[in-house]
């Protein structure tokens, strides 16, 4: 059984250590209490090497926070039936965000590339967090949006290792 407090500390450390990385949660300003509030209703998921977490086209809209280990994500090629390795997701990041937001089938397959431990946040658990902590939930949604934008740009072949200017860039 995994020690929840130690796992939470590892997630917080991974977020801090990967600050500025394109695929990491931009929540370095969160304190321990903010993480505790978010993950209070989360389940812990432990994966072995090669274990499948998410199967493309399956149901489910849980959001997963990678606390330790790494995951591989495969995405379908546009206008093709082939699926190619997409990218690696390391501790301090998330998977499951597309179905979490649009509540449709899973858009990619995700599996562990070694022993990994994650926090699983259900949609209901997030809604409770959102009601109780509206400002923190806004921080989280913005951090997830930054990850989604980076993944979209990477899929389009852009260099996502260089951060852009801070801001929404709407105009």
mmCIF file of C-alpha atoms in Angstrom:
data_model
loop_
_atom_site.group_PDB
_atom_site.id
_atom_site.type_symbol
_atom_site.label_atom_id
_atom_site.label_comp_id
_atom_site.label_asym_id
_atom_site.label_seq_id
_atom_site.Cartn_x
_atom_site.Cartn_y
_atom_site.Cartn_z
ATOM 1 C CA UNK A 1 0.000 0.000 0.000
ATOM 2 C CA UNK A 2 1.293 3.430 -0.932
ATOM 3 C CA UNK A 3 1.728 6.098 1.728
ATOM 4 C CA UNK A 4 -0.606 8.886 0.547
ATOM 5 C CA UNK A 5 1.314 11.700 2.292
ATOM 6 C CA UNK A 6 4.651 10.602 0.829
ATOM 7 C CA UNK A 7 3.103 10.252 -2.632
ATOM 8 C CA UNK A 8 1.589 13.714 -2.394
ATOM 9 C CA UNK A 9 5.003 15.096 -1.397
ATOM 10 C CA UNK A 10 6.552 13.417 -4.469
ATOM 11 C CA UNK A 11 3.920 14.975 -6.741
ATOM 12 C CA UNK A 12 4.520 18.416 -5.242
ATOM 13 C CA UNK A 13 8.295 17.965 -5.663
ATOM 14 C CA UNK A 14 7.883 16.828 -9.290
ATOM 15 C CA UNK A 15 5.794 19.912 -10.095
ATOM 16 C CA UNK A 16 8.423 22.158 -8.485
ATOM 17 C CA UNK A 17 11.373 20.339 -10.106
ATOM 18 C CA UNK A 18 9.842 20.516 -13.576
ATOM 19 C CA UNK A 19 8.796 24.177 -13.329
ATOM 20 C CA UNK A 20 8.738 25.667 -16.794
ATOM 21 C CA UNK A 21 8.734 22.334 -18.615
ATOM 22 C CA UNK A 22 6.086 22.398 -21.325
ATOM 23 C CA UNK A 23 4.302 19.287 -20.100
ATOM 24 C CA UNK A 24 4.420 20.010 -16.362
ATOM 25 C CA UNK A 25 1.641 21.536 -14.297
ATOM 26 C CA UNK A 26 2.288 25.263 -13.780
ATOM 27 C CA UNK A 27 1.253 25.199 -10.146
ATOM 28 C CA UNK A 28 4.548 25.880 -8.375
ATOM 29 C CA UNK A 29 2.808 28.586 -6.313
ATOM 30 C CA UNK A 30 0.416 26.066 -4.743
ATOM 31 C CA UNK A 31 1.087 25.196 -1.133
ATOM 32 C CA UNK A 32 0.597 21.789 0.458
ATOM 33 C CA UNK A 33 -2.939 22.686 1.581
ATOM 34 C CA UNK A 34 -4.009 23.387 -2.017
ATOM 35 C CA UNK A 35 -2.750 19.980 -3.163
ATOM 36 C CA UNK A 36 -4.403 18.304 -0.184
ATOM 37 C CA UNK A 37 -7.718 19.946 -1.057
ATOM 38 C CA UNK A 38 -7.526 18.864 -4.705
ATOM 39 C CA UNK A 39 -6.520 15.289 -3.971
ATOM 40 C CA UNK A 40 -8.628 14.720 -0.838
ATOM 41 C CA UNK A 41 -11.132 12.647 -2.833
ATOM 42 C CA UNK A 42 -8.595 11.152 -5.255
ATOM 43 C CA UNK A 43 -7.814 7.467 -5.551
ATOM 44 C CA UNK A 44 -4.262 6.163 -5.848
ATOM 45 C CA UNK A 45 -3.508 4.074 -8.938
ATOM 46 C CA UNK A 46 -0.385 1.917 -9.079
ATOM 47 C CA UNK A 47 0.860 0.599 -12.429
ATOM 48 C CA UNK A 48 3.554 -1.893 -13.346
ATOM 49 C CA UNK A 49 5.699 -1.725 -16.460
ATOM 50 C CA UNK A 50 3.483 -1.911 -19.546
ATOM 51 C CA UNK A 51 0.170 -1.733 -17.674
ATOM 52 C CA UNK A 52 -2.521 0.040 -19.697
ATOM 53 C CA UNK A 53 -4.139 2.985 -17.918
ATOM 54 C CA UNK A 54 -6.346 4.326 -20.711
ATOM 55 C CA UNK A 55 -7.472 2.579 -23.889
ATOM 56 C CA UNK A 56 -8.318 4.757 -26.896
ATOM 57 C CA UNK A 57 -12.099 4.939 -27.577
ATOM 58 C CA UNK A 58 -12.940 3.627 -24.097
ATOM 59 C CA UNK A 59 -15.290 5.450 -21.776
ATOM 60 C CA UNK A 60 -14.274 7.325 -18.649
ATOM 61 C CA UNK A 61 -13.445 10.911 -17.830
ATOM 62 C CA UNK A 62 -11.164 10.681 -14.818
ATOM 63 C CA UNK A 63 -8.123 12.941 -14.688
ATOM 64 C CA UNK A 64 -4.795 11.402 -13.643
ATOM 65 C CA UNK A 65 -1.933 13.228 -11.909
ATOM 66 C CA UNK A 66 1.395 11.438 -12.372
ATOM 67 C CA UNK A 67 3.107 11.416 -8.971
ATOM 68 C CA UNK A 68 5.964 9.060 -9.807
ATOM 69 C CA UNK A 69 7.138 7.130 -12.835
ATOM 70 C CA UNK A 70 6.322 7.854 -16.459
ATOM 71 C CA UNK A 71 3.655 7.027 -19.000
ATOM 72 C CA UNK A 72 3.672 6.623 -22.778
ATOM 73 C CA UNK A 73 0.851 8.041 -24.878
ATOM 74 C CA UNK A 74 -0.044 6.916 -28.393
ATOM 75 C CA UNK A 75 -2.273 8.975 -30.613
ATOM 76 C CA UNK A 76 -3.949 8.122 -33.909
ATOM 77 C CA UNK A 77 -2.580 9.632 -37.086
ATOM 78 C CA UNK A 78 -4.997 12.027 -38.771
ATOM 79 C CA UNK A 79 -6.947 10.356 -41.580
ATOM 80 C CA UNK A 80 -5.251 7.041 -40.902
ATOM 81 C CA UNK A 81 -5.912 3.855 -39.011
ATOM 82 C CA UNK A 82 -2.357 3.685 -37.677
ATOM 83 C CA UNK A 83 -1.420 4.642 -34.164
ATOM 84 C CA UNK A 84 2.094 5.797 -33.450
ATOM 85 C CA UNK A 85 3.914 6.484 -30.205
ATOM 86 C CA UNK A 86 3.087 10.029 -29.272
ATOM 87 C CA UNK A 87 4.964 11.269 -26.266
ATOM 88 C CA UNK A 88 6.127 10.543 -22.748
ATOM 89 C CA UNK A 89 4.409 11.985 -19.677
ATOM 90 C CA UNK A 90 6.509 12.250 -16.536
ATOM 91 C CA UNK A 91 5.798 12.940 -12.885
ATOM 92 C CA UNK A 92 4.349 16.400 -12.345
ATOM 93 C CA UNK A 93 2.008 16.188 -15.331
ATOM 94 C CA UNK A 94 -1.424 14.801 -16.154
ATOM 95 C CA UNK A 95 -3.228 12.472 -18.560
ATOM 96 C CA UNK A 96 -6.893 12.022 -19.347
ATOM 97 C CA UNK A 97 -7.519 15.737 -19.748
ATOM 98 C CA UNK A 98 -9.322 15.605 -23.118
ATOM 99 C CA UNK A 99 -12.094 13.234 -21.986
ATOM 100 C CA UNK A 100 -12.163 14.987 -18.618
ATOM 101 C CA UNK A 101 -13.231 18.200 -20.365
ATOM 102 C CA UNK A 102 -15.353 16.969 -23.266
ATOM 103 C CA UNK A 103 -16.802 13.836 -21.579
ATOM 104 C CA UNK A 104 -16.394 11.811 -24.766
ATOM 105 C CA UNK A 105 -14.465 8.621 -25.481
ATOM 106 C CA UNK A 106 -10.755 8.543 -24.709
ATOM 107 C CA UNK A 107 -8.700 10.076 -27.519
ATOM 108 C CA UNK A 108 -5.437 8.180 -26.921
ATOM 109 C CA UNK A 109 -4.012 5.072 -25.306
ATOM 110 C CA UNK A 110 -1.806 5.465 -22.239
ATOM 111 C CA UNK A 111 0.393 2.872 -20.556
ATOM 112 C CA UNK A 112 3.125 2.812 -17.965
ATOM 113 C CA UNK A 113 6.736 2.732 -19.114
ATOM 114 C CA UNK A 114 7.834 1.442 -15.706
ATOM 115 C CA UNK A 115 6.455 1.373 -12.184
ATOM 116 C CA UNK A 116 4.228 4.439 -11.834
ATOM 117 C CA UNK A 117 1.855 5.848 -9.257
ATOM 118 C CA UNK A 118 -0.896 8.342 -9.983
ATOM 119 C CA UNK A 119 -3.734 10.175 -8.312
ATOM 120 C CA UNK A 120 -7.084 9.624 -10.070
ATOM 121 C CA UNK A 121 -9.525 12.529 -9.743
ATOM 122 C CA UNK A 122 -13.077 11.792 -10.834
ATOM 123 C CA UNK A 123 -15.252 14.453 -12.395
ATOM 124 C CA UNK A 124 -17.392 14.475 -9.238
ATOM 125 C CA UNK A 125 -14.315 14.952 -7.052
ATOM 126 C CA UNK A 126 -13.198 17.872 -9.208
ATOM 127 C CA UNK A 127 -16.666 19.440 -9.017
ATOM 128 C CA UNK A 128 -16.520 19.271 -5.220
ATOM 129 C CA UNK A 129 -13.053 20.884 -5.308
ATOM 130 C CA UNK A 130 -14.357 23.563 -7.703
ATOM 131 C CA UNK A 131 -17.255 24.424 -5.398
ATOM 132 C CA UNK A 132 -15.047 24.589 -2.301
ATOM 133 C CA UNK A 133 -11.999 26.249 -3.909
ATOM 134 C CA UNK A 134 -13.052 28.299 -6.963
ATOM 135 C CA UNK A 135 -9.793 30.261 -7.288
ATOM 136 C CA UNK A 136 -7.634 27.133 -7.006
ATOM 137 C CA UNK A 137 -9.814 25.294 -9.511
ATOM 138 C CA UNK A 138 -9.299 28.176 -11.938
ATOM 139 C CA UNK A 139 -5.517 27.842 -11.417
ATOM 140 C CA UNK A 140 -5.769 24.136 -12.181
ATOM 141 C CA UNK A 141 -7.861 24.573 -15.323
ATOM 142 C CA UNK A 142 -5.399 27.186 -16.605
ATOM 143 C CA UNK A 143 -2.460 24.846 -15.890
ATOM 144 C CA UNK A 144 -4.194 22.013 -17.743
ATOM 145 C CA UNK A 145 -4.973 24.348 -20.654
ATOM 146 C CA UNK A 146 -1.259 25.202 -20.918
ATOM 147 C CA UNK A 147 -0.439 21.491 -21.120
ATOM 148 C CA UNK A 148 -3.147 20.939 -23.747
ATOM 149 C CA UNK A 149 -1.816 23.855 -25.805
ATOM 150 C CA UNK A 150 1.715 22.455 -25.637
ATOM 151 C CA UNK A 151 0.552 19.008 -26.685
ATOM 152 C CA UNK A 152 -1.420 20.467 -29.584
ATOM 153 C CA UNK A 153 1.587 22.489 -30.728
ATOM 154 C CA UNK A 154 3.836 19.413 -30.431
ATOM 155 C CA UNK A 155 1.355 17.440 -32.563
ATOM 156 C CA UNK A 156 1.647 20.199 -35.159
ATOM 157 C CA UNK A 157 5.439 19.919 -35.118
ATOM 158 C CA UNK A 158 6.192 23.083 -33.135
ATOM 159 C CA UNK A 159 9.128 23.430 -30.740
ATOM 160 C CA UNK A 160 7.499 23.488 -27.309
ATOM 161 C CA UNK A 161 10.758 23.591 -25.367
ATOM 162 C CA UNK A 162 10.901 27.391 -25.605
ATOM 163 C CA UNK A 163 8.245 29.075 -23.481
ATOM 164 C CA UNK A 164 6.151 31.796 -25.046
ATOM 165 C CA UNK A 165 5.213 35.086 -23.512
ATOM 166 C CA UNK A 166 2.985 34.852 -20.487
ATOM 167 C CA UNK A 167 -0.604 35.756 -21.199
ATOM 168 C CA UNK A 168 -3.516 34.562 -23.233
ATOM 169 C CA UNK A 169 -2.472 36.171 -26.521
ATOM 170 C CA UNK A 170 -6.019 36.686 -27.678
ATOM 171 C CA UNK A 171 -5.311 39.768 -29.791
#
